[in-house]
CHARMM-style PDB file with segment names, atoms N, HN, CA, C and O in Angstrom:
ATOM      1  N   MET     1      -3.676  26.956  -0.704  1.00  0.00      PROA
ATOM      2  CA  MET     1      -3.336  26.321   0.559  1.00  0.00      PROA
ATOM      3  C   MET     1      -4.586  25.715   1.198  1.00  0.00      PROA
ATOM      4  O   MET     1      -4.496  24.709   1.902  1.00  0.00      PROA
ATOM      5  N   LYS     2      -5.749  26.322   0.957  1.00  0.00      PROA
ATOM      6  HN  LYS     2      -5.822  27.139   0.385  1.00  0.00      PROA
ATOM      7  CA  LYS     2      -6.990  25.772   1.516  1.00  0.00      PROA
ATOM      8  C   LYS     2      -7.229  24.342   1.036  1.00  0.00      PROA
ATOM      9  O   LYS     2      -7.658  23.483   1.807  1.00  0.00      PROA
ATOM     10  N   ILE     3      -6.949  24.098  -0.229  1.00  0.00      PROA
ATOM     11  HN  ILE     3      -6.601  24.796  -0.855  1.00  0.00      PROA
ATOM     12  CA  ILE     3      -7.123  22.753  -0.794  1.00  0.00      PROA
ATOM     13  C   ILE     3      -6.138  21.786  -0.139  1.00  0.00      PROA
ATOM     14  O   ILE     3      -6.519  20.677   0.237  1.00  0.00      PROA
ATOM     15  N   CYS     4      -4.899  22.188  -0.002  1.00  0.00      PROA
ATOM     16  HN  CYS     4      -4.590  23.089  -0.307  1.00  0.00      PROA
ATOM     17  CA  CYS     4      -3.868  21.329   0.592  1.00  0.00      PROA
ATOM     18  C   CYS     4      -4.191  20.980   2.041  1.00  0.00      PROA
ATOM     19  O   CYS     4      -3.997  19.840   2.462  1.00  0.00      PROA
ATOM     20  N   LYS     5      -4.676  21.943   2.797  1.00  0.00      PROA
ATOM     21  HN  LYS     5      -4.834  22.869   2.455  1.00  0.00      PROA
ATOM     22  CA  LYS     5      -4.960  21.696   4.212  1.00  0.00      PROA
ATOM     23  C   LYS     5      -6.077  20.682   4.423  1.00  0.00      PROA
ATOM     24  O   LYS     5      -6.168  20.083   5.494  1.00  0.00      PROA
ATOM     25  N   LYS     6      -6.926  20.480   3.421  1.00  0.00      PROA
ATOM     26  HN  LYS     6      -6.852  20.967   2.551  1.00  0.00      PROA
ATOM     27  CA  LYS     6      -8.006  19.499   3.517  1.00  0.00      PROA
ATOM     28  C   LYS     6      -7.550  18.099   3.099  1.00  0.00      PROA
ATOM     29  O   LYS     6      -8.259  17.118   3.321  1.00  0.00      PROA
ATOM     30  N   CYS     7      -6.372  18.013   2.498  1.00  0.00      PROA
ATOM     31  HN  CYS     7      -5.796  18.810   2.317  1.00  0.00      PROA
ATOM     32  CA  CYS     7      -5.862  16.744   1.972  1.00  0.00      PROA
ATOM     33  C   CYS     7      -5.233  15.900   3.087  1.00  0.00      PROA
ATOM     34  O   CYS     7      -4.556  16.438   3.963  1.00  0.00      PROA
ATOM     35  N   PRO     8      -5.453  14.578   3.056  1.00  0.00      PROA
ATOM     36  CA  PRO     8      -4.832  13.693   4.052  1.00  0.00      PROA
ATOM     37  C   PRO     8      -3.304  13.646   3.976  1.00  0.00      PROA
ATOM     38  O   PRO     8      -2.659  13.213   4.931  1.00  0.00      PROA
ATOM     39  N   LEU     9      -2.715  14.080   2.866  1.00  0.00      PROA
ATOM     40  HN  LEU     9      -3.238  14.432   2.090  1.00  0.00      PROA
ATOM     41  CA  LEU     9      -1.261  14.097   2.730  1.00  0.00      PROA
ATOM     42  C   LEU     9      -0.634  15.341   3.358  1.00  0.00      PROA
ATOM     43  O   LEU     9       0.585  15.404   3.521  1.00  0.00      PROA
ATOM     44  N   TYR    10      -1.444  16.314   3.707  1.00  0.00      PROA
ATOM     45  HN  TYR    10      -2.434  16.263   3.575  1.00  0.00      PROA
ATOM     46  CA  TYR    10      -0.957  17.547   4.335  1.00  0.00      PROA
ATOM     47  C   TYR    10      -0.421  17.236   5.724  1.00  0.00      PROA
ATOM     48  O   TYR    10      -1.081  16.573   6.523  1.00  0.00      PROA
ATOM     49  N   THR    11       0.783  17.723   6.001  1.00  0.00      PROA
ATOM     50  HN  THR    11       1.320  18.261   5.351  1.00  0.00      PROA
ATOM     51  CA  THR    11       1.435  17.481   7.281  1.00  0.00      PROA
ATOM     52  C   THR    11       2.251  18.696   7.677  1.00  0.00      PROA
ATOM     53  O   THR    11       2.809  19.382   6.821  1.00  0.00      PROA
ATOM     54  N   LYS    12       2.320  18.958   8.955  1.00  0.00      PROA
ATOM     55  HN  LYS    12       1.867  18.400   9.650  1.00  0.00      PROA
ATOM     56  CA  LYS    12       3.250  19.964   9.459  1.00  0.00      PROA
ATOM     57  C   LYS    12       4.455  19.222  10.009  1.00  0.00      PROA
ATOM     58  O   LYS    12       4.322  18.340  10.856  1.00  0.00      PROA
ATOM     59  N   LYS    13       5.646  19.592   9.513  1.00  0.00      PROA
ATOM     60  HN  LYS    13       5.755  20.309   8.825  1.00  0.00      PROA
ATOM     61  CA  LYS    13       6.876  18.925   9.935  1.00  0.00      PROA
ATOM     62  C   LYS    13       7.940  19.998  10.126  1.00  0.00      PROA
ATOM     63  O   LYS    13       8.203  20.797   9.227  1.00  0.00      PROA
ATOM     64  N   TYR    14       8.537  20.005  11.285  1.00  0.00      PROA
ATOM     65  HN  TYR    14       8.324  19.356  12.016  1.00  0.00      PROA
ATOM     66  CA  TYR    14       9.557  21.011  11.613  1.00  0.00      PROA
ATOM     67  C   TYR    14       9.014  22.431  11.455  1.00  0.00      PROA
ATOM     68  O   TYR    14       9.748  23.346  11.080  1.00  0.00      PROA
ATOM     69  N   GLY    15       7.735  22.607  11.741  1.00  0.00      PROA
ATOM     70  HN  GLY    15       7.138  21.865  12.046  1.00  0.00      PROA
ATOM     71  CA  GLY    15       7.115  23.922  11.646  1.00  0.00      PROA
ATOM     72  C   GLY    15       6.762  24.341  10.235  1.00  0.00      PROA
ATOM     73  O   GLY    15       6.323  25.471  10.021  1.00  0.00      PROA
ATOM     74  N   LYS    16       6.944  23.455   9.265  1.00  0.00      PROA
ATOM     75  HN  LYS    16       7.301  22.537   9.439  1.00  0.00      PROA
ATOM     76  CA  LYS    16       6.648  23.748   7.854  1.00  0.00      PROA
ATOM     77  C   LYS    16       5.486  22.892   7.388  1.00  0.00      PROA
ATOM     78  O   LYS    16       5.307  21.768   7.859  1.00  0.00      PROA
ATOM     79  N   GLU    17       4.700  23.417   6.467  1.00  0.00      PROA
ATOM     80  HN  GLU    17       4.846  24.330   6.085  1.00  0.00      PROA
ATOM     81  CA  GLU    17       3.587  22.682   5.890  1.00  0.00      PROA
ATOM     82  C   GLU    17       4.079  21.957   4.639  1.00  0.00      PROA
ATOM     83  O   GLU    17       4.596  22.579   3.712  1.00  0.00      PROA
ATOM     84  N   ILE    18       3.911  20.632   4.627  1.00  0.00      PROA
ATOM     85  HN  ILE    18       3.490  20.127   5.380  1.00  0.00      PROA
ATOM     86  CA  ILE    18       4.414  19.836   3.500  1.00  0.00      PROA
ATOM     87  C   ILE    18       3.345  18.883   2.972  1.00  0.00      PROA
ATOM     88  O   ILE    18       2.344  18.602   3.631  1.00  0.00      PROA
ATOM     89  N   CYS    19       3.596  18.397   1.760  1.00  0.00      PROA
ATOM     90  HN  CYS    19       4.409  18.624   1.224  1.00  0.00      PROA
ATOM     91  CA  CYS    19       2.829  17.304   1.174  1.00  0.00      PROA
ATOM     92  C   CYS    19       3.635  16.051   1.500  1.00  0.00      PROA
ATOM     93  O   CYS    19       4.691  15.826   0.909  1.00  0.00      PROA
ATOM     94  N   ASN    20       3.158  15.247   2.417  1.00  0.00      PROA
ATOM     95  HN  ASN    20       2.300  15.430   2.897  1.00  0.00      PROA
ATOM     96  CA  ASN    20       3.915  14.154   3.028  1.00  0.00      PROA
ATOM     97  C   ASN    20       4.303  13.066   2.027  1.00  0.00      PROA
ATOM     98  O   ASN    20       3.445  12.343   1.521  1.00  0.00      PROA
ATOM     99  N   SER    21       5.593  12.958   1.749  1.00  0.00      PROA
ATOM    100  HN  SER    21       6.290  13.546   2.160  1.00  0.00      PROA
ATOM    101  CA  SER    21       6.088  11.944   0.811  1.00  0.00      PROA
ATOM    102  C   SER    21       6.227  10.566   1.454  1.00  0.00      PROA
ATOM    103  O   SER    21       6.622   9.614   0.782  1.00  0.00      PROA
ATOM    104  N   SER    22       5.914  10.446   2.726  1.00  0.00      PROA
ATOM    105  HN  SER    22       5.593  11.220   3.272  1.00  0.00      PROA
ATOM    106  CA  SER    22       5.953   9.145   3.406  1.00  0.00      PROA
ATOM    107  C   SER    22       4.610   8.431   3.320  1.00  0.00      PROA
ATOM    108  O   SER    22       4.474   7.297   3.779  1.00  0.00      PROA
ATOM    109  N   LEU    23       3.614   9.101   2.726  1.00  0.00      PROA
ATOM    110  HN  LEU    23       3.725  10.022   2.353  1.00  0.00      PROA
ATOM    111  CA  LEU    23       2.274   8.533   2.649  1.00  0.00      PROA
ATOM    112  C   LEU    23       1.823   8.381   1.199  1.00  0.00      PROA
ATOM    113  O   LEU    23       2.255   9.117   0.310  1.00  0.00      PROA
ATOM    114  N   TYR    24       0.951   7.415   0.991  1.00  0.00      PROA
ATOM    115  HN  TYR    24       0.601   6.818   1.713  1.00  0.00      PROA
ATOM    116  CA  TYR    24       0.310   7.187  -0.306  1.00  0.00      PROA
ATOM    117  C   TYR    24      -1.193   7.316  -0.105  1.00  0.00      PROA
ATOM    118  O   TYR    24      -1.729   6.889   0.917  1.00  0.00      PROA
ATOM    119  N   LEU    25      -1.867   7.908  -1.083  1.00  0.00      PROA
ATOM    120  HN  LEU    25      -1.432   8.255  -1.914  1.00  0.00      PROA
ATOM    121  CA  LEU    25      -3.305   8.128  -1.000  1.00  0.00      PROA
ATOM    122  C   LEU    25      -3.992   7.552  -2.229  1.00  0.00      PROA
ATOM    123  O   LEU    25      -3.548   7.754  -3.359  1.00  0.00      PROA
ATOM    124  N   ASN    26      -5.080   6.833  -1.991  1.00  0.00      PROA
ATOM    125  HN  ASN    26      -5.441   6.669  -1.073  1.00  0.00      PROA
ATOM    126  CA  ASN    26      -5.927   6.393  -3.094  1.00  0.00      PROA
ATOM    127  C   ASN    26      -6.913   7.525  -3.353  1.00  0.00      PROA
ATOM    128  O   ASN    26      -7.803   7.758  -2.536  1.00  0.00      PROA
ATOM    129  N   PRO    27      -6.773   8.238  -4.477  1.00  0.00      PROA
ATOM    130  CA  PRO    27      -7.634   9.392  -4.730  1.00  0.00      PROA
ATOM    131  C   PRO    27      -9.108   9.041  -4.906  1.00  0.00      PROA
ATOM    132  O   PRO    27      -9.973   9.898  -4.723  1.00  0.00      PROA
ATOM    133  N   GLU    28      -9.399   7.800  -5.256  1.00  0.00      PROA
ATOM    134  HN  GLU    28      -8.696   7.104  -5.404  1.00  0.00      PROA
ATOM    135  CA  GLU    28     -10.794   7.402  -5.451  1.00  0.00      PROA
ATOM    136  C   GLU    28     -11.498   7.095  -4.138  1.00  0.00      PROA
ATOM    137  O   GLU    28     -12.673   7.421  -3.971  1.00  0.00      PROA
ATOM    138  N   THR    29     -10.782   6.466  -3.198  1.00  0.00      PROA
ATOM    139  HN  THR    29      -9.828   6.201  -3.333  1.00  0.00      PROA
ATOM    140  CA  THR    29     -11.417   6.046  -1.949  1.00  0.00      PROA
ATOM    141  C   THR    29     -11.034   6.913  -0.750  1.00  0.00      PROA
ATOM    142  O   THR    29     -11.732   6.922   0.263  1.00  0.00      PROA
ATOM    143  N   GLY    30      -9.914   7.648  -0.871  1.00  0.00      PROA
ATOM    144  HN  GLY    30      -9.347   7.641  -1.695  1.00  0.00      PROA
ATOM    145  CA  GLY    30      -9.426   8.450   0.243  1.00  0.00      PROA
ATOM    146  C   GLY    30      -8.606   7.666   1.246  1.00  0.00      PROA
ATOM    147  O   GLY    30      -8.188   8.207   2.270  1.00  0.00      PROA
ATOM    148  N   ASP    31      -8.368   6.368   0.955  1.00  0.00      PROA
ATOM    149  HN  ASP    31      -8.708   5.928   0.124  1.00  0.00      PROA
ATOM    150  CA  ASP    31      -7.588   5.524   1.864  1.00  0.00      PROA
ATOM    151  C   ASP    31      -6.116   5.916   1.834  1.00  0.00      PROA
ATOM    152  O   ASP    31      -5.570   6.240   0.780  1.00  0.00      PROA
ATOM    153  N   LEU    32      -5.483   5.883   3.001  1.00  0.00      PROA
ATOM    154  HN  LEU    32      -5.927   5.620   3.857  1.00  0.00      PROA
ATOM    155  CA  LEU    32      -4.052   6.170   3.140  1.00  0.00      PROA
ATOM    156  C   LEU    32      -3.275   4.885   3.349  1.00  0.00      PROA
ATOM    157  O   LEU    32      -3.801   3.903   3.872  1.00  0.00      PROA
ATOM    158  N   SER    33      -2.013   4.903   2.933  1.00  0.00      PROA
ATOM    159  HN  SER    33      -1.585   5.701   2.508  1.00  0.00      PROA
ATOM    160  CA  SER    33      -1.136   3.763   3.141  1.00  0.00      PROA
ATOM    161  C   SER    33       0.293   4.258   3.350  1.00  0.00      PROA
ATOM    162  O   SER    33       0.681   5.309   2.841  1.00  0.00      PROA
ATOM    163  N   LEU    34       1.051   3.497   4.092  1.00  0.00      PROA
ATOM    164  HN  LEU    34       0.735   2.643   4.505  1.00  0.00      PROA
ATOM    165  CA  LEU    34       2.478   3.764   4.237  1.00  0.00      PROA
ATOM    166  C   LEU    34       3.279   3.087   3.130  1.00  0.00      PROA
ATOM    167  O   LEU    34       4.483   3.307   3.002  1.00  0.00      PROA
ATOM    168  N   TYR    35       2.596   2.256   2.326  1.00  0.00      PROA
ATOM    169  HN  TYR    35       1.618   2.078   2.430  1.00  0.00      PROA
ATOM    170  CA  TYR    35       3.254   1.463   1.296  1.00  0.00      PROA
ATOM    171  C   TYR    35       2.625   1.721  -0.065  1.00  0.00      PROA
ATOM    172  O   TYR    35       1.428   1.988  -0.170  1.00  0.00      PROA
ATOM    173  N   LYS    36       3.441   1.639  -1.097  1.00  0.00      PROA
ATOM    174  HN  LYS    36       4.414   1.422  -1.012  1.00  0.00      PROA
ATOM    175  CA  LYS    36       2.972   1.822  -2.464  1.00  0.00      PROA
ATOM    176  C   LYS    36       2.012   0.694  -2.833  1.00  0.00      PROA
ATOM    177  O   LYS    36       2.296  -0.482  -2.607  1.00  0.00      PROA
ATOM    178  N   GLN    37       0.872   1.076  -3.405  1.00  0.00      PROA
ATOM    179  HN  GLN    37       0.641   2.031  -3.588  1.00  0.00      PROA
ATOM    180  CA  GLN    37      -0.121   0.115  -3.851  1.00  0.00      PROA
ATOM    181  C   GLN    37      -0.679   0.595  -5.187  1.00  0.00      PROA
ATOM    182  O   GLN    37      -0.596   1.778  -5.515  1.00  0.00      PROA
ATOM    183  N   ASP    38      -1.244  -0.326  -5.948  1.00  0.00      PROA
ATOM    184  HN  ASP    38      -1.312  -1.287  -5.682  1.00  0.00      PROA
ATOM    185  CA  ASP    38      -1.853   0.052  -7.221  1.00  0.00      PROA
ATOM    186  C   ASP    38      -2.942   1.095  -7.004  1.00  0.00      PROA
ATOM    187  O   ASP    38      -3.796   0.938  -6.131  1.00  0.00      PROA
ATOM    188  N   GLY    39      -2.909   2.152  -7.797  1.00  0.00      PROA
ATOM    189  HN  GLY    39      -2.215   2.279  -8.506  1.00  0.00      PROA
ATOM    190  CA  GLY    39      -3.925   3.195  -7.726  1.00  0.00      PROA
ATOM    191  C   GLY    39      -3.654   4.278  -6.700  1.00  0.00      PROA
ATOM    192  O   GLY    39      -4.374   5.276  -6.658  1.00  0.00      PROA
ATOM    193  N   TYR    40      -2.637   4.108  -5.873  1.00  0.00      PROA
ATOM    194  HN  TYR    40      -2.052   3.298  -5.907  1.00  0.00      PROA
ATOM    195  CA  TYR    40      -2.301   5.084  -4.844  1.00  0.00      PROA
ATOM    196  C   TYR    40      -1.256   6.053  -5.389  1.00  0.00      PROA
ATOM    197  O   TYR    40      -0.391   5.669  -6.176  1.00  0.00      PROA
ATOM    198  N   LYS    41      -1.343   7.308  -4.963  1.00  0.00      PROA
ATOM    199  HN  LYS    41      -2.046   7.620  -4.323  1.00  0.00      PROA
ATOM    200  CA  LYS    41      -0.365   8.315  -5.362  1.00  0.00      PROA
ATOM    201  C   LYS    41       0.374   8.818  -4.135  1.00  0.00      PROA
ATOM    202  O   LYS    41      -0.207   8.985  -3.063  1.00  0.00      PROA
ATOM    203  N   ARG    42       1.662   9.054  -4.313  1.00  0.00      PROA
ATOM    204  HN  ARG    42       2.134   8.918  -5.184  1.00  0.00      PROA
ATOM    205  CA  ARG    42       2.523   9.483  -3.210  1.00  0.00      PROA
ATOM    206  C   ARG    42       2.554  11.002  -3.107  1.00  0.00      PROA
ATOM    207  O   ARG    42       2.501  11.711  -4.112  1.00  0.00      PROA
ATOM    208  N   GLY    43       2.640  11.485  -1.873  1.00  0.00      PROA
ATOM    209  HN  GLY    43       2.682  10.909  -1.056  1.00  0.00      PROA
ATOM    210  CA  GLY    43       2.840  12.913  -1.660  1.00  0.00      PROA
ATOM    211  C   GLY    43       4.174  13.336  -2.243  1.00  0.00      PROA
ATOM    212  O   GLY    43       5.097  12.525  -2.321  1.00  0.00      PROA
ATOM    213  N   CYS    44       4.292  14.584  -2.654  1.00  0.00      PROA
ATOM    214  HN  CYS    44       3.542  15.242  -2.591  1.00  0.00      PROA
ATOM    215  CA  CYS    44       5.511  15.025  -3.347  1.00  0.00      PROA
ATOM    216  C   CYS    44       6.644  15.404  -2.407  1.00  0.00      PROA
ATOM    217  O   CYS    44       7.801  15.425  -2.827  1.00  0.00      PROA
ATOM    218  N   GLY    45       6.344  15.706  -1.145  1.00  0.00      PROA
ATOM    219  HN  GLY    45       5.404  15.689  -0.805  1.00  0.00      PROA
ATOM    220  CA  GLY    45       7.387  16.073  -0.194  1.00  0.00      PROA
ATOM    221  C   GLY    45       7.750  17.544  -0.205  1.00  0.00      PROA
ATOM    222  O   GLY    45       8.649  17.968   0.521  1.00  0.00      PROA
ATOM    223  N   CYS    46       7.066  18.320  -1.013  1.00  0.00      PROA
ATOM    224  HN  CYS    46       6.336  17.976  -1.603  1.00  0.00      PROA
ATOM    225  CA  CYS    46       7.393  19.745  -1.152  1.00  0.00      PROA
ATOM    226  C   CYS    46       6.933  20.566   0.052  1.00  0.00      PROA
ATOM    227  O   CYS    46       5.949  20.249   0.720  1.00  0.00      PROA
ATOM    228  N   PHE    47       7.692  21.637   0.296  1.00  0.00      PROA
ATOM    229  HN  PHE    47       8.491  21.895  -0.246  1.00  0.00      PROA
ATOM    230  CA  PHE    47       7.238  22.649   1.241  1.00  0.00      PROA
ATOM    231  C   PHE    47       6.179  23.462   0.504  1.00  0.00      PROA
ATOM    232  O   PHE    47       6.479  24.139  -0.480  1.00  0.00      PROA
ATOM    233  N   LEU    48       4.946  23.392   0.983  1.00  0.00      PROA
ATOM    234  HN  LEU    48       4.703  22.842   1.782  1.00  0.00      PROA
ATOM    235  CA  LEU    48       3.822  23.932   0.242  1.00  0.00      PROA
ATOM    236  C   LEU    48       3.865  25.441   0.062  1.00  0.00      PROA
ATOM    237  O   LEU    48       3.482  25.951  -0.991  1.00  0.00      PROA
ATOM    238  N   LYS    49       4.321  26.155   1.069  1.00  0.00      PROA
ATOM    239  HN  LYS    49       4.632  25.742   1.925  1.00  0.00      PROA
ATOM    240  CA  LYS    49       4.360  27.618   0.954  1.00  0.00      PROA
ATOM    241  C   LYS    49       5.208  28.037  -0.246  1.00  0.00      PROA
ATOM    242  O   LYS    49       4.845  28.966  -0.968  1.00  0.00      PROA
ATOM    243  N   ALA    50       6.323  27.366  -0.461  1.00  0.00      PROA
ATOM    244  HN  ALA    50       6.619  26.611   0.125  1.00  0.00      PROA
ATOM    245  CA  ALA    50       7.191  27.673  -1.604  1.00  0.00      PROA
ATOM    246  C   ALA    50       6.575  27.162  -2.911  1.00  0.00      PROA
ATOM    247  O   ALA    50       6.564  27.871  -3.917  1.00  0.00      PROA
ATOM    248  N   LYS    51       6.070  25.937  -2.886  1.00  0.00      PROA
ATOM    249  HN  LYS    51       6.080  25.361  -2.069  1.00  0.00      PROA
ATOM    250  CA  LYS    51       5.520  25.335  -4.106  1.00  0.00      PROA
ATOM    251  C   LYS    51       4.347  26.135  -4.656  1.00  0.00      PROA
ATOM    252  O   LYS    51       4.195  26.270  -5.870  1.00  0.00      PROA
ATOM    253  N   LEU    52       3.532  26.658  -3.773  1.00  0.00      PROA
ATOM    254  HN  LEU    52       3.655  26.548  -2.787  1.00  0.00      PROA
ATOM    255  CA  LEU    52       2.337  27.375  -4.215  1.00  0.00      PROA
ATOM    256  C   LEU    52       2.646  28.721  -4.870  1.00  0.00      PROA
ATOM    257  O   LEU    52       1.759  29.332  -5.465  1.00  0.00      PROA
ATOM    258  N   THR    53       3.865  29.180  -4.772  1.00  0.00      PROA
ATOM    259  HN  THR    53       4.586  28.683  -4.288  1.00  0.00      PROA
ATOM    260  CA  THR    53       4.226  30.454  -5.398  1.00  0.00      PROA
ATOM    261  C   THR    53       4.720  30.275  -6.841  1.00  0.00      PROA
ATOM    262  O   THR    53       4.920  31.260  -7.551  1.00  0.00      PROA
ATOM    263  N   VAL    54       4.914  29.029  -7.275  1.00  0.00      PROA
ATOM    264  HN  VAL    54       4.751  28.228  -6.698  1.00  0.00      PROA
ATOM    265  CA  VAL    54       5.408  28.752  -8.626  1.00  0.00      PROA
ATOM    266  C   VAL    54       4.229  28.312  -9.497  1.00  0.00      PROA
ATOM    267  O   VAL    54       3.644  27.253  -9.267  1.00  0.00      PROA
ATOM    268  N   LEU    55       3.887  29.122 -10.487  1.00  0.00      PROA
ATOM    269  HN  LEU    55       4.363  29.982 -10.673  1.00  0.00      PROA
ATOM    270  CA  LEU    55       2.712  28.857 -11.314  1.00  0.00      PROA
ATOM    271  C   LEU    55       2.772  27.547 -12.087  1.00  0.00      PROA
ATOM    272  O   LEU    55       1.729  26.961 -12.375  1.00  0.00      PROA
ATOM    273  N   SER    56       3.953  27.079 -12.425  1.00  0.00      PROA
ATOM    274  HN  SER    56       4.800  27.555 -12.191  1.00  0.00      PROA
ATOM    275  CA  SER    56       4.068  25.844 -13.207  1.00  0.00      PROA
ATOM    276  C   SER    56       3.954  24.581 -12.354  1.00  0.00      PROA
ATOM    277  O   SER    56       3.854  23.482 -12.900  1.00  0.00      PROA
ATOM    278  N   GLU    57       3.967  24.714 -11.044  1.00  0.00      PROA
ATOM    279  HN  GLU    57       4.048  25.606 -10.600  1.00  0.00      PROA
ATOM    280  CA  GLU    57       3.846  23.549 -10.155  1.00  0.00      PROA
ATOM    281  C   GLU    57       2.397  23.078 -10.091  1.00  0.00      PROA
ATOM    282  O   GLU    57       1.470  23.839 -10.369  1.00  0.00      PROA
ATOM    283  N   LYS    58       2.216  21.812  -9.720  1.00  0.00      PROA
ATOM    284  HN  LYS    58       2.969  21.194  -9.493  1.00  0.00      PROA
ATOM    285  CA  LYS    58       0.860  21.267  -9.574  1.00  0.00      PROA
ATOM    286  C   LYS    58       0.830  20.210  -8.468  1.00  0.00      PROA
ATOM    287  O   LYS    58       1.867  19.700  -8.043  1.00  0.00      PROA
ATOM    288  N   CYS    59      -0.345  19.907  -8.032  1.00  0.00      PROA
ATOM    289  HN  CYS    59      -1.187  20.321  -8.377  1.00  0.00      PROA
ATOM    290  CA  CYS    59      -0.570  18.905  -7.001  1.00  0.00      PROA
ATOM    291  C   CYS    59      -0.352  17.504  -7.594  1.00  0.00      PROA
ATOM    292  O   CYS    59      -0.790  17.242  -8.714  1.00  0.00      PROA
ATOM    293  N   PRO    60       0.318  16.596  -6.859  1.00  0.00      PROA
ATOM    294  CA  PRO    60       0.520  15.242  -7.368  1.00  0.00      PROA
ATOM    295  C   PRO    60      -0.796  14.473  -7.495  1.00  0.00      PROA
ATOM    296  O   PRO    60      -0.846  13.443  -8.167  1.00  0.00      PROA
ATOM    297  N   LEU    61      -1.847  14.958  -6.864  1.00  0.00      PROA
ATOM    298  HN  LEU    61      -1.807  15.794  -6.318  1.00  0.00      PROA
ATOM    299  CA  LEU    61      -3.165  14.321  -6.967  1.00  0.00      PROA
ATOM    300  C   LEU    61      -4.084  15.063  -7.925  1.00  0.00      PROA
ATOM    301  O   LEU    61      -5.266  14.738  -8.037  1.00  0.00      PROA
ATOM    302  N   ASP    62      -3.544  16.055  -8.612  1.00  0.00      PROA
ATOM    303  HN  ASP    62      -2.583  16.320  -8.521  1.00  0.00      PROA
ATOM    304  CA  ASP    62      -4.300  16.873  -9.576  1.00  0.00      PROA
ATOM    305  C   ASP    62      -5.468  17.622  -8.935  1.00  0.00      PROA
ATOM    306  O   ASP    62      -6.496  17.838  -9.577  1.00  0.00      PROA
ATOM    307  N   LYS    63      -5.313  18.018  -7.672  1.00  0.00      PROA
ATOM    308  HN  LYS    63      -4.478  17.843  -7.150  1.00  0.00      PROA
ATOM    309  CA  LYS    63      -6.359  18.793  -6.997  1.00  0.00      PROA
ATOM    310  C   LYS    63      -6.298  20.263  -7.374  1.00  0.00      PROA
ATOM    311  O   LYS    63      -7.286  20.983  -7.229  1.00  0.00      PROA
ATOM    312  N   TRP    64      -5.135  20.720  -7.862  1.00  0.00      PROA
ATOM    313  HN  TRP    64      -4.332  20.136  -7.980  1.00  0.00      PROA
ATOM    314  CA  TRP    64      -4.968  22.092  -8.354  1.00  0.00      PROA
ATOM    315  C   TRP    64      -3.863  22.142  -9.377  1.00  0.00      PROA
ATOM    316  OT1 TRP    64      -3.566  23.209  -9.912  1.00  0.00      PROA
TER     317      TRP     64
END
């Protein structure tokens, strides 16, 4: 969770911590966008507390 909280895609929504699927991030530059662009990766939209308990899950940005 420490890694996720440092990510620009991390968002609290409805009291839950999520990987924001409304945002795109360029992993090389750290730039955010509301629109899909070449080289940008989208947040997965998962509730992080649940996702982090499943060993087979991974970060869409390959941070973990």
